[in-house]
Amino acid sequence: MSVLHIRGGKPLEGELTVQGAKNSVLPILAACLLAGGPVELFNCPRLTDVTAALGILRHLGCQVCQEGHTITVDPSGACDSFISEEQMHSMRSSIIFLGPLLARTGQADLTYPGGCELGARPIDLHLAAIRALGCQVTEDSGGIRCRGRPVGGEVYLTIPSVGATENAMLCAVGASGWTTITNAAREPEIVDLQRFLNTLGARIRGAGSGVITVEGGRPLSGGRYAIMGDRIVAATLLSGVAAAGGHVALKGVDWRHLATVLGVFQQAGCRVNSWEDRVELVREADCPLRAVSEIHTAPYPGFPTDAQAPVMAALCASRGSTWFEENMFDSRYRHVPQLLRMGADITVRGRAALVRGVERLHGAAVAATDLRGGGALAVAALGARGDSVLSGLHHVDRGYECLEETLQQLGADVRRETGDRVPA
Ligand code: UD1
């Protein structure tokens, strides 16, 4: 078992380029199945979820090569259309392969991706979208059997689901006719997927708005593309600065994607400066954070559910009380009992959580129970008095590339200990 040892209380200082976005690279890797030649992707984060996606691509018959942050995918040999239960469970968003598989082969056999640490993971909207595009979907005892080449159609999403929007786009690109996706999710990663597919020759319009149109059936080429920066990793690092104090500049992220998170830090008393692809946060050592007005998670451009835990961790040590309302997932307060071990004062009632600010957290042995919850515990430890030991790193490594090295670059006192000698 690996753990992170974090000595808190040291202000963070410096500048770094944020890793590529997990939530962008995963659908783009699935989209490579649609390419007419090799695809070279730059700025790909090295994450266990990315390794799992590459495993699925290899299994389907693609040639895949990963060197540093560059991944090359040659889909010309891909002919399989079956994804095993083990691979479907290897990462939460494995369902994103459904749309491109159908578009490429006219069939797909897979299983449910399973629940996850955030609660139930329904895929009803994904399947409804696939049906609306003209494919047959049969579900039985855990298996999903899809048949038929997509013809295109009208997809109306009852919830602006990120994954269902992406699946519909990916399936629609290979359809014989036009598709309109209404009440589409508007997340920046969907704009990145549109840009990537259009680079290969697709004709998609409207990503970033609630209506996306896709002209299906255009032949796609191979190509080269750089993945956008990860706004959630950026939000986590900025939460770390808010918790520990200091002055940090992040490059490679668009501050507009972080607007709601930056607004919270500004209200809490931090100074925020932003340029096109650079954002800077300053929290003076002698200036404690203030509580802020209610934080409600919502689809983009609302406050991101993925930033809820890290921002909550920062606000644990603040003057006053802050209400949170989690509207996206059922089980997204699993970091709270761990924060309580560090001296936080938080009450959870259903979707709501009340954070009563304390003067300072103290170090403790804590365990990550999900990806962003793990990021939150690192944030809390950076601001705490004394030493913390963070376990459960398999969750953290799904989405943060070498978190300890990133934090070390900002001057934090963090090290990873790997192996049997590590305390439980
Ligand atoms: C994506 C992100 C995840 C983020 C989430 C919300 C990726 C790889 N992951 O997840 O980090 O937390 O968006 O911003 O991009 N829903 C249904 N039926 C469905 C699909 C979703 O009811 O078929 C519900 C979900 O339970 C949830 C809501 O819709 O309550 C939003 O989920 P969705 O946008 O689909 O999240 P993901 O795409 O899974």
Short mmCIF file of C-alpha atoms and ligand atoms in Angstrom, two decimals:
data_model
loop_
_atom_site.label_atom_id
_atom_site.label_comp_id
_atom_site.label_asym_id
_atom_site.label_seq_id
_atom_site.Cartn_x
_atom_site.Cartn_y
_atom_site.Cartn_z
CA MET A 1 0.00 0.00 0.00
CA SER A 2 1.23 3.50 -0.85
CA VAL A 3 0.57 6.59 1.22
CA LEU A 4 1.31 10.30 1.01
CA HIS A 5 2.99 11.92 3.98
CA ILE A 6 2.00 15.58 4.08
CA ARG A 7 3.40 18.10 6.54
CA GLY A 8 0.97 20.98 6.66
CA GLY A 9 1.33 24.67 7.25
CA LYS A 10 3.82 25.56 4.53
CA PRO A 11 2.53 28.22 2.11
CA LEU A 12 2.48 27.15 -1.55
CA GLU A 13 4.55 29.24 -3.95
CA GLY A 14 5.41 29.04 -7.64
CA GLU A 15 4.08 28.42 -11.08
CA LEU A 16 3.23 25.24 -12.97
CA THR A 17 1.43 23.96 -16.02
CA VAL A 18 -1.65 21.94 -15.14
CA GLN A 19 -1.90 18.37 -16.50
CA GLY A 20 -4.19 17.45 -19.39
CA ALA A 21 -7.83 16.84 -18.52
CA LYS A 22 -8.90 13.30 -17.59
CA ASN A 23 -12.50 14.03 -18.57
CA SER A 24 -11.35 15.17 -21.98
CA VAL A 25 -8.79 12.52 -22.83
CA LEU A 26 -11.12 9.58 -22.02
CA PRO A 27 -13.86 10.41 -24.59
CA ILE A 28 -11.20 11.48 -27.08
CA LEU A 29 -9.47 8.10 -26.74
CA ALA A 30 -12.83 6.39 -27.37
CA ALA A 31 -13.31 8.70 -30.39
CA CYS A 32 -10.07 7.38 -31.90
CA LEU A 33 -12.08 4.28 -32.88
CA LEU A 34 -13.79 6.48 -35.50
CA ALA A 35 -10.56 7.79 -37.06
CA GLY A 36 -9.55 6.77 -40.57
CA GLY A 37 -5.84 6.66 -39.68
CA PRO A 38 -3.40 7.01 -36.79
CA VAL A 39 -4.12 9.70 -34.21
CA GLU A 40 -1.43 11.41 -32.16
CA LEU A 41 -2.62 12.96 -28.90
CA PHE A 42 -0.50 15.38 -26.87
CA ASN A 43 -0.78 16.53 -23.25
CA CYS A 44 -2.30 13.22 -22.15
CA PRO A 45 -2.15 12.82 -18.35
CA ARG A 46 -0.57 9.62 -17.03
CA LEU A 47 -3.42 8.20 -14.98
CA THR A 48 -4.74 4.74 -14.16
CA ASP A 49 -8.05 5.61 -15.90
CA VAL A 50 -6.08 6.39 -19.07
CA THR A 51 -4.26 3.05 -18.78
CA ALA A 52 -7.65 1.33 -18.49
CA ALA A 53 -8.95 3.12 -21.62
CA LEU A 54 -5.82 2.11 -23.55
CA GLY A 55 -6.40 -1.50 -22.40
CA ILE A 56 -9.92 -1.41 -23.90
CA LEU A 57 -8.62 0.07 -27.18
CA ARG A 58 -5.93 -2.64 -27.43
CA HIS A 59 -8.51 -5.32 -26.69
CA LEU A 60 -10.71 -3.99 -29.50
CA GLY A 61 -7.77 -4.35 -31.92
CA CYS A 62 -6.18 -0.88 -31.96
CA GLN A 63 -2.44 -0.37 -31.89
CA VAL A 64 -1.59 1.91 -29.02
CA CYS A 65 1.66 3.54 -27.99
CA GLN A 66 2.20 5.79 -24.94
CA GLU A 67 5.41 7.79 -24.60
CA GLY A 68 5.49 10.40 -21.87
CA HIS A 69 2.42 12.55 -22.40
CA THR A 70 1.91 11.55 -26.02
CA ILE A 71 -0.38 8.70 -27.04
CA THR A 72 -0.67 7.29 -30.56
CA VAL A 73 -3.69 5.20 -31.51
CA ASP A 74 -3.95 3.38 -34.83
CA PRO A 75 -7.52 2.04 -35.06
CA SER A 76 -7.15 0.41 -38.51
CA GLY A 77 -7.12 -3.14 -37.06
CA ALA A 78 -10.06 -2.63 -34.69
CA CYS A 79 -12.79 -5.15 -35.46
CA ASP A 80 -13.89 -6.53 -32.10
CA SER A 81 -17.14 -5.27 -30.60
CA PHE A 82 -17.14 -7.02 -27.23
CA ILE A 83 -15.96 -5.44 -23.96
CA SER A 84 -15.67 -7.77 -20.98
CA GLU A 85 -17.18 -7.15 -17.57
CA GLU A 86 -13.70 -6.78 -16.09
CA GLN A 87 -12.81 -4.04 -18.60
CA MET A 88 -16.16 -2.31 -18.16
CA HIS A 89 -15.47 -2.17 -14.41
CA SER A 90 -11.85 -1.06 -14.86
CA MET A 91 -12.95 2.56 -15.14
CA ARG A 92 -16.19 4.34 -14.41
CA SER A 93 -16.59 5.90 -17.84
CA SER A 94 -16.04 2.72 -19.92
CA ILE A 95 -19.59 3.18 -21.28
CA ILE A 96 -18.18 5.96 -23.49
CA PHE A 97 -16.97 3.23 -25.90
CA LEU A 98 -20.55 2.26 -26.75
CA GLY A 99 -21.28 5.06 -29.25
CA PRO A 100 -18.05 4.79 -31.27
CA LEU A 101 -18.20 0.97 -31.29
CA LEU A 102 -21.68 1.03 -32.81
CA ALA A 103 -20.65 3.68 -35.32
CA ARG A 104 -17.63 1.62 -36.36
CA THR A 105 -18.94 -1.94 -36.37
CA GLY A 106 -22.74 -1.75 -36.17
CA GLN A 107 -22.71 -3.85 -33.01
CA ALA A 108 -21.60 -3.70 -29.40
CA ASP A 109 -21.74 -6.23 -26.58
CA LEU A 110 -20.85 -4.97 -23.16
CA THR A 111 -21.95 -4.98 -19.54
CA TYR A 112 -23.07 -2.26 -17.17
CA PRO A 113 -20.15 -0.19 -15.95
CA GLY A 114 -21.34 -0.93 -12.40
CA GLY A 115 -21.94 1.40 -9.50
CA CYS A 116 -19.12 3.48 -8.19
CA GLU A 117 -17.96 5.31 -5.13
CA LEU A 118 -20.29 8.24 -5.93
CA GLY A 119 -23.40 6.03 -5.79
CA ALA A 120 -25.55 4.48 -8.55
CA ARG A 121 -24.34 5.09 -12.11
CA PRO A 122 -27.41 4.84 -14.32
CA ILE A 123 -26.81 4.69 -18.08
CA ASP A 124 -30.44 4.98 -19.16
CA LEU A 125 -29.79 8.28 -20.95
CA HIS A 126 -26.87 6.77 -22.90
CA LEU A 127 -29.07 3.88 -24.05
CA ALA A 128 -32.01 6.17 -24.90
CA ALA A 129 -29.68 8.30 -27.04
CA ILE A 130 -28.34 5.25 -28.87
CA ARG A 131 -31.90 4.07 -29.55
CA ALA A 132 -32.87 7.54 -30.81
CA LEU A 133 -30.03 7.25 -33.34
CA GLY A 134 -31.63 4.12 -34.78
CA CYS A 135 -29.78 1.27 -33.05
CA GLN A 136 -31.45 -1.64 -31.26
CA VAL A 137 -30.60 -2.07 -27.59
CA THR A 138 -31.42 -5.22 -25.61
CA GLU A 139 -30.67 -5.47 -21.92
CA ASP A 140 -30.58 -8.76 -20.03
CA SER A 141 -29.03 -9.90 -16.75
CA GLY A 142 -26.22 -7.40 -16.68
CA GLY A 143 -25.45 -7.56 -20.41
CA ILE A 144 -26.16 -4.93 -23.07
CA ARG A 145 -26.49 -6.04 -26.67
CA CYS A 146 -26.68 -3.34 -29.34
CA ARG A 147 -27.20 -3.91 -33.03
CA GLY A 148 -27.57 -1.80 -36.14
CA ARG A 149 -25.70 1.05 -37.74
CA PRO A 150 -26.84 4.47 -36.50
CA VAL A 151 -28.90 6.51 -38.93
CA GLY A 152 -29.03 9.72 -36.86
CA GLY A 153 -32.04 11.40 -35.29
CA GLU A 154 -33.32 13.68 -32.56
CA VAL A 155 -31.85 13.06 -29.12
CA TYR A 156 -33.63 14.83 -26.23
CA LEU A 157 -31.76 14.44 -22.97
CA THR A 158 -33.92 14.76 -19.85
CA ILE A 159 -30.78 15.66 -17.85
CA PRO A 160 -27.75 17.34 -19.46
CA SER A 161 -25.56 14.27 -18.85
CA VAL A 162 -21.94 14.74 -19.87
CA GLY A 163 -21.35 11.08 -20.75
CA ALA A 164 -24.66 10.65 -22.62
CA THR A 165 -23.99 13.82 -24.65
CA GLU A 166 -20.54 12.51 -25.59
CA ASN A 167 -21.84 9.04 -26.44
CA ALA A 168 -24.55 10.54 -28.64
CA MET A 169 -22.01 12.77 -30.44
CA LEU A 170 -19.66 9.85 -31.01
CA CYS A 171 -22.37 7.58 -32.35
CA ALA A 172 -23.87 10.38 -34.48
CA VAL A 173 -20.56 11.12 -36.22
CA GLY A 174 -20.70 7.62 -37.75
CA ALA A 175 -24.44 7.77 -38.55
CA SER A 176 -25.75 7.97 -42.10
CA GLY A 177 -27.82 11.11 -41.42
CA TRP A 178 -28.02 14.26 -39.31
CA THR A 179 -28.43 14.32 -35.53
CA THR A 180 -29.57 17.02 -33.11
CA ILE A 181 -28.85 16.64 -29.40
CA THR A 182 -31.10 18.85 -27.28
CA ASN A 183 -30.47 19.71 -23.60
CA ALA A 184 -26.87 18.67 -24.24
CA ALA A 185 -24.34 19.10 -21.44
CA ARG A 186 -22.25 22.26 -21.93
CA GLU A 187 -19.02 21.25 -20.19
CA PRO A 188 -15.73 22.49 -21.73
CA GLU A 189 -14.65 18.87 -22.25
CA ILE A 190 -17.53 18.48 -24.74
CA VAL A 191 -16.19 21.46 -26.67
CA ASP A 192 -12.78 19.74 -26.66
CA LEU A 193 -14.35 16.55 -28.05
CA GLN A 194 -16.08 18.55 -30.81
CA ARG A 195 -12.79 20.28 -31.69
CA PHE A 196 -10.98 16.96 -31.86
CA LEU A 197 -13.60 15.29 -34.06
CA ASN A 198 -13.78 18.32 -36.36
CA THR A 199 -9.98 18.22 -36.68
CA LEU A 200 -10.42 14.71 -38.13
CA GLY A 201 -13.03 15.99 -40.61
CA ALA A 202 -16.31 15.66 -38.70
CA ARG A 203 -18.85 18.47 -38.92
CA ILE A 204 -20.25 19.15 -35.44
CA ARG A 205 -21.64 22.48 -34.27
CA GLY A 206 -23.00 23.81 -31.02
CA ALA A 207 -20.86 22.15 -28.32
CA GLY A 208 -20.83 24.46 -25.32
CA SER A 209 -24.50 25.32 -25.91
CA GLY A 210 -27.57 23.20 -25.15
CA VAL A 211 -28.09 22.12 -28.78
CA ILE A 212 -25.48 20.19 -30.75
CA THR A 213 -25.89 19.25 -34.40
CA VAL A 214 -23.87 16.53 -36.11
CA GLU A 215 -23.67 15.87 -39.83
CA GLY A 216 -23.13 12.12 -39.84
CA GLY A 217 -21.32 9.96 -42.31
CA ARG A 218 -18.39 12.21 -43.22
CA PRO A 219 -15.19 10.20 -43.65
CA LEU A 220 -12.71 10.89 -40.85
CA SER A 221 -8.94 10.96 -41.21
CA GLY A 222 -6.22 10.48 -38.63
CA GLY A 223 -4.75 13.58 -37.02
CA ARG A 224 -2.94 15.31 -34.18
CA TYR A 225 -4.50 17.00 -31.19
CA ALA A 226 -3.52 18.47 -27.81
CA ILE A 227 -5.82 17.73 -24.86
CA MET A 228 -7.09 20.77 -22.89
CA GLY A 229 -5.86 21.47 -19.34
CA ASP A 230 -7.68 19.93 -16.38
CA ARG A 231 -9.93 22.51 -14.70
CA ILE A 232 -10.66 20.19 -11.75
CA VAL A 233 -6.98 19.59 -11.01
CA ALA A 234 -6.57 23.37 -11.22
CA ALA A 235 -9.47 23.84 -8.77
CA THR A 236 -7.84 21.35 -6.39
CA LEU A 237 -4.46 23.10 -6.50
CA LEU A 238 -6.09 26.50 -5.97
CA SER A 239 -7.98 25.01 -3.01
CA GLY A 240 -4.59 23.94 -1.65
CA VAL A 241 -3.32 27.54 -1.91
CA ALA A 242 -6.48 28.81 -0.22
CA ALA A 243 -5.96 26.29 2.61
CA ALA A 244 -2.21 26.69 3.12
CA GLY A 245 -1.76 30.32 2.01
CA GLY A 246 0.77 31.47 -0.57
CA HIS A 247 0.89 32.67 -4.14
CA VAL A 248 0.58 30.28 -7.09
CA ALA A 249 0.17 30.74 -10.83
CA LEU A 250 -1.30 27.95 -12.94
CA LYS A 251 -0.77 27.82 -16.69
CA GLY A 252 -2.51 25.73 -19.33
CA VAL A 253 -6.06 26.19 -18.04
CA ASP A 254 -8.70 28.63 -19.19
CA TRP A 255 -9.79 30.70 -16.17
CA ARG A 256 -13.31 31.02 -17.66
CA HIS A 257 -13.77 27.28 -17.04
CA LEU A 258 -13.11 27.98 -13.35
CA ALA A 259 -15.24 31.10 -12.94
CA THR A 260 -17.57 29.78 -10.21
CA VAL A 261 -14.68 28.31 -8.21
CA LEU A 262 -12.66 31.52 -8.50
CA GLY A 263 -15.71 33.46 -7.32
CA VAL A 264 -15.78 31.37 -4.13
CA PHE A 265 -12.11 32.02 -3.40
CA GLN A 266 -12.53 35.73 -4.06
CA GLN A 267 -15.47 35.86 -1.63
CA ALA A 268 -13.37 33.95 0.90
CA GLY A 269 -10.79 36.74 0.82
CA CYS A 270 -8.20 35.48 -1.69
CA ARG A 271 -6.86 37.61 -4.53
CA VAL A 272 -7.46 36.20 -8.00
CA ASN A 273 -5.76 37.36 -11.22
CA SER A 274 -6.53 35.77 -14.54
CA TRP A 275 -5.27 35.92 -18.10
CA GLU A 276 -6.23 33.87 -21.17
CA ASP A 277 -4.57 30.59 -20.12
CA ARG A 278 -3.16 31.51 -16.73
CA VAL A 279 -4.70 32.03 -13.34
CA GLU A 280 -3.10 33.24 -10.15
CA LEU A 281 -4.34 32.91 -6.55
CA VAL A 282 -2.90 34.73 -3.56
CA ARG A 283 -3.83 34.17 0.07
CA GLU A 284 -1.83 36.22 2.54
CA ALA A 285 -0.60 34.26 5.57
CA ASP A 286 -2.17 36.68 8.05
CA CYS A 287 -5.54 36.72 6.27
CA PRO A 288 -7.83 33.83 7.34
CA LEU A 289 -10.47 32.61 4.88
CA ARG A 290 -14.02 33.86 5.31
CA ALA A 291 -17.14 31.72 4.90
CA VAL A 292 -18.95 32.25 1.59
CA SER A 293 -22.56 32.22 0.41
CA GLU A 294 -24.22 28.85 -0.36
CA ILE A 295 -22.45 26.61 -2.86
CA HIS A 296 -24.82 24.54 -5.04
CA THR A 297 -23.28 22.03 -7.43
CA ALA A 298 -24.85 22.11 -10.89
CA PRO A 299 -24.13 21.23 -14.51
CA TYR A 300 -21.67 23.60 -16.24
CA PRO A 301 -21.51 26.60 -16.09
CA GLY A 302 -22.65 26.05 -12.48
CA PHE A 303 -20.34 25.11 -9.63
CA PRO A 304 -18.73 21.75 -10.56
CA THR A 305 -19.55 18.75 -8.39
CA ASP A 306 -15.95 17.61 -8.86
CA ALA A 307 -14.69 20.75 -7.10
CA GLN A 308 -17.10 20.46 -4.15
CA ALA A 309 -14.85 18.31 -1.95
CA PRO A 310 -11.57 20.23 -2.46
CA VAL A 311 -13.26 23.61 -1.92
CA MET A 312 -15.03 22.28 1.17
CA ALA A 313 -11.67 21.09 2.53
CA ALA A 314 -10.25 24.61 2.14
CA LEU A 315 -13.27 26.24 3.84
CA CYS A 316 -13.06 23.93 6.89
CA ALA A 317 -10.63 26.45 8.38
CA SER A 318 -12.50 29.73 7.88
CA ARG A 319 -14.38 32.39 9.82
CA GLY A 320 -18.10 31.64 9.76
CA SER A 321 -20.25 28.89 8.25
CA THR A 322 -20.79 27.81 4.65
CA TRP A 323 -23.66 25.71 3.28
CA PHE A 324 -23.04 23.23 0.48
CA GLU A 325 -25.73 21.53 -1.60
CA GLU A 326 -24.71 18.53 -3.72
CA ASN A 327 -27.15 18.16 -6.59
CA MET A 328 -25.33 15.85 -8.98
CA PHE A 329 -24.47 12.61 -7.15
CA ASP A 330 -25.93 10.73 -4.15
CA SER A 331 -22.78 9.78 -2.25
CA ARG A 332 -20.55 12.74 -2.65
CA TYR A 333 -19.82 13.60 0.99
CA ARG A 334 -17.71 10.54 1.78
CA HIS A 335 -14.71 12.78 2.49
CA VAL A 336 -16.60 14.40 5.39
CA PRO A 337 -15.90 11.73 8.07
CA GLN A 338 -12.22 11.94 7.12
CA LEU A 339 -12.22 15.74 7.43
CA LEU A 340 -13.84 15.35 10.87
CA ARG A 341 -10.79 13.29 11.92
CA MET A 342 -8.72 16.36 11.12
CA GLY A 343 -10.81 18.57 13.41
CA ALA A 344 -13.36 19.90 10.91
CA ASP A 345 -16.90 20.76 12.07
CA ILE A 346 -19.32 19.60 9.36
CA THR A 347 -22.92 18.36 9.54
CA VAL A 348 -24.42 16.49 6.60
CA ARG A 349 -28.22 16.33 6.10
CA GLY A 350 -29.08 14.57 2.84
CA ARG A 351 -27.89 16.77 0.00
CA ALA A 352 -26.85 19.60 2.30
CA ALA A 353 -23.69 20.01 4.34
CA LEU A 354 -22.99 22.80 6.80
CA VAL A 355 -19.32 23.62 7.30
CA ARG A 356 -18.73 25.59 10.50
CA GLY A 357 -15.29 27.07 10.13
CA VAL A 358 -12.67 26.18 12.76
CA GLU A 359 -9.44 28.09 13.34
CA ARG A 360 -7.22 25.35 11.96
CA LEU A 361 -7.33 21.61 11.11
CA HIS A 362 -4.75 19.22 12.57
CA GLY A 363 -2.88 16.41 10.84
CA ALA A 364 -4.29 12.85 10.98
CA ALA A 365 -4.21 9.47 9.24
CA VAL A 366 -6.98 9.66 6.64
CA ALA A 367 -8.11 7.53 3.71
CA ALA A 368 -9.35 8.66 0.30
CA THR A 369 -12.70 7.04 -0.49
CA ASP A 370 -13.07 8.49 -3.99
CA LEU A 371 -11.01 10.51 -6.46
CA ARG A 372 -11.95 14.11 -5.64
CA GLY A 373 -12.44 13.25 -1.98
CA GLY A 374 -8.77 12.19 -2.03
CA GLY A 375 -7.82 15.53 -3.58
CA ALA A 376 -9.79 17.22 -0.80
CA LEU A 377 -7.91 15.39 1.94
CA ALA A 378 -4.60 16.48 0.40
CA VAL A 379 -5.90 20.08 0.43
CA ALA A 380 -6.93 19.78 4.09
CA ALA A 381 -3.54 18.27 5.01
CA LEU A 382 -1.67 21.13 3.29
CA GLY A 383 -3.43 23.66 5.51
CA ALA A 384 -3.40 21.59 8.71
CA ARG A 385 -1.09 21.89 11.69
CA GLY A 386 1.25 18.87 11.82
CA ASP A 387 1.60 15.68 9.79
CA SER A 388 -1.03 13.73 7.86
CA VAL A 389 -0.83 10.32 6.22
CA LEU A 390 -3.15 9.89 3.24
CA SER A 391 -3.98 6.34 2.08
CA GLY A 392 -6.38 5.07 -0.60
CA LEU A 393 -4.13 6.47 -3.32
CA HIS A 394 -5.58 4.16 -6.00
CA HIS A 395 -8.53 6.57 -6.03
CA VAL A 396 -6.26 9.62 -6.27
CA ASP A 397 -4.10 8.15 -9.06
CA ARG A 398 -7.19 7.77 -11.27
CA GLY A 399 -7.25 11.51 -11.82
CA TYR A 400 -4.19 13.30 -10.38
CA GLU A 401 -0.90 12.58 -12.14
CA CYS A 402 1.85 12.20 -9.49
CA LEU A 403 0.06 14.50 -7.06
CA GLU A 404 3.07 14.54 -4.71
CA GLU A 405 5.38 15.83 -7.48
CA THR A 406 2.91 18.53 -8.47
CA LEU A 407 2.65 19.71 -4.86
CA GLN A 408 6.43 19.51 -4.38
CA GLN A 409 6.82 21.86 -7.36
CA LEU A 410 4.81 24.37 -5.33
CA GLY A 411 7.08 23.91 -2.32
CA ALA A 412 4.81 21.61 -0.30
CA ASP A 413 6.33 19.13 2.12
CA VAL A 414 4.90 15.92 0.62
CA ARG A 415 6.36 12.51 -0.13
CA ARG A 416 4.97 9.20 -1.30
CA GLU A 417 5.94 6.05 0.53
CA THR A 418 5.40 2.82 -1.33
CA GLY A 419 5.47 -0.73 0.02
CA ASP A 420 5.00 -2.88 3.10
CA ARG A 421 6.70 -0.58 5.57
CA VAL A 422 3.87 1.87 5.32
CA PRO A 423 1.59 2.10 8.40
CA ALA A 424 -2.04 1.08 7.81
C1 UD1 B 1 -18.92 13.35 -15.88
C2 UD1 B 1 -17.50 13.47 -15.36
C3 UD1 B 1 -17.50 13.52 -13.83
C4 UD1 B 1 -18.43 14.64 -13.34
C5 UD1 B 1 -19.81 14.51 -13.97
C6 UD1 B 1 -20.73 15.68 -13.64
C7 UD1 B 1 -16.24 12.28 -17.06
C8 UD1 B 1 -15.40 11.10 -17.40
N1 UD1 B 1 -16.75 12.32 -15.81
O1 UD1 B 1 -19.44 12.13 -15.40
O2 UD1 B 1 -16.18 13.77 -13.39
O3 UD1 B 1 -18.56 14.52 -11.94
O4 UD1 B 1 -19.70 14.46 -15.41
O5 UD1 B 1 -20.14 16.87 -14.02
O6 UD1 B 1 -16.41 13.18 -17.84
N2 UD1 B 1 -27.46 10.27 -15.14
C9 UD1 B 1 -28.59 9.50 -15.29
N3 UD1 B 1 -28.64 8.63 -16.35
C10 UD1 B 1 -27.61 8.51 -17.23
C11 UD1 B 1 -26.47 9.30 -17.06
C12 UD1 B 1 -26.42 10.17 -16.00
O7 UD1 B 1 -29.53 9.58 -14.50
O8 UD1 B 1 -27.74 7.70 -18.17
C13 UD1 B 1 -27.37 11.21 -14.00
C14 UD1 B 1 -26.23 10.87 -13.04
O9 UD1 B 1 -26.60 9.90 -12.08
C15 UD1 B 1 -25.95 12.21 -12.41
C16 UD1 B 1 -26.24 13.20 -13.56
O10 UD1 B 1 -27.02 12.49 -14.50
O11 UD1 B 1 -26.82 12.46 -11.37
C17 UD1 B 1 -25.04 13.77 -14.25
O12 UD1 B 1 -24.18 12.71 -14.62
P1 UD1 B 1 -23.27 12.79 -15.92
O13 UD1 B 1 -23.23 14.19 -16.41
O14 UD1 B 1 -23.72 11.74 -16.88
O15 UD1 B 1 -21.87 12.39 -15.34
P2 UD1 B 1 -20.75 11.53 -16.06
O16 UD1 B 1 -20.76 11.78 -17.51
O17 UD1 B 1 -20.86 10.13 -15.58
#
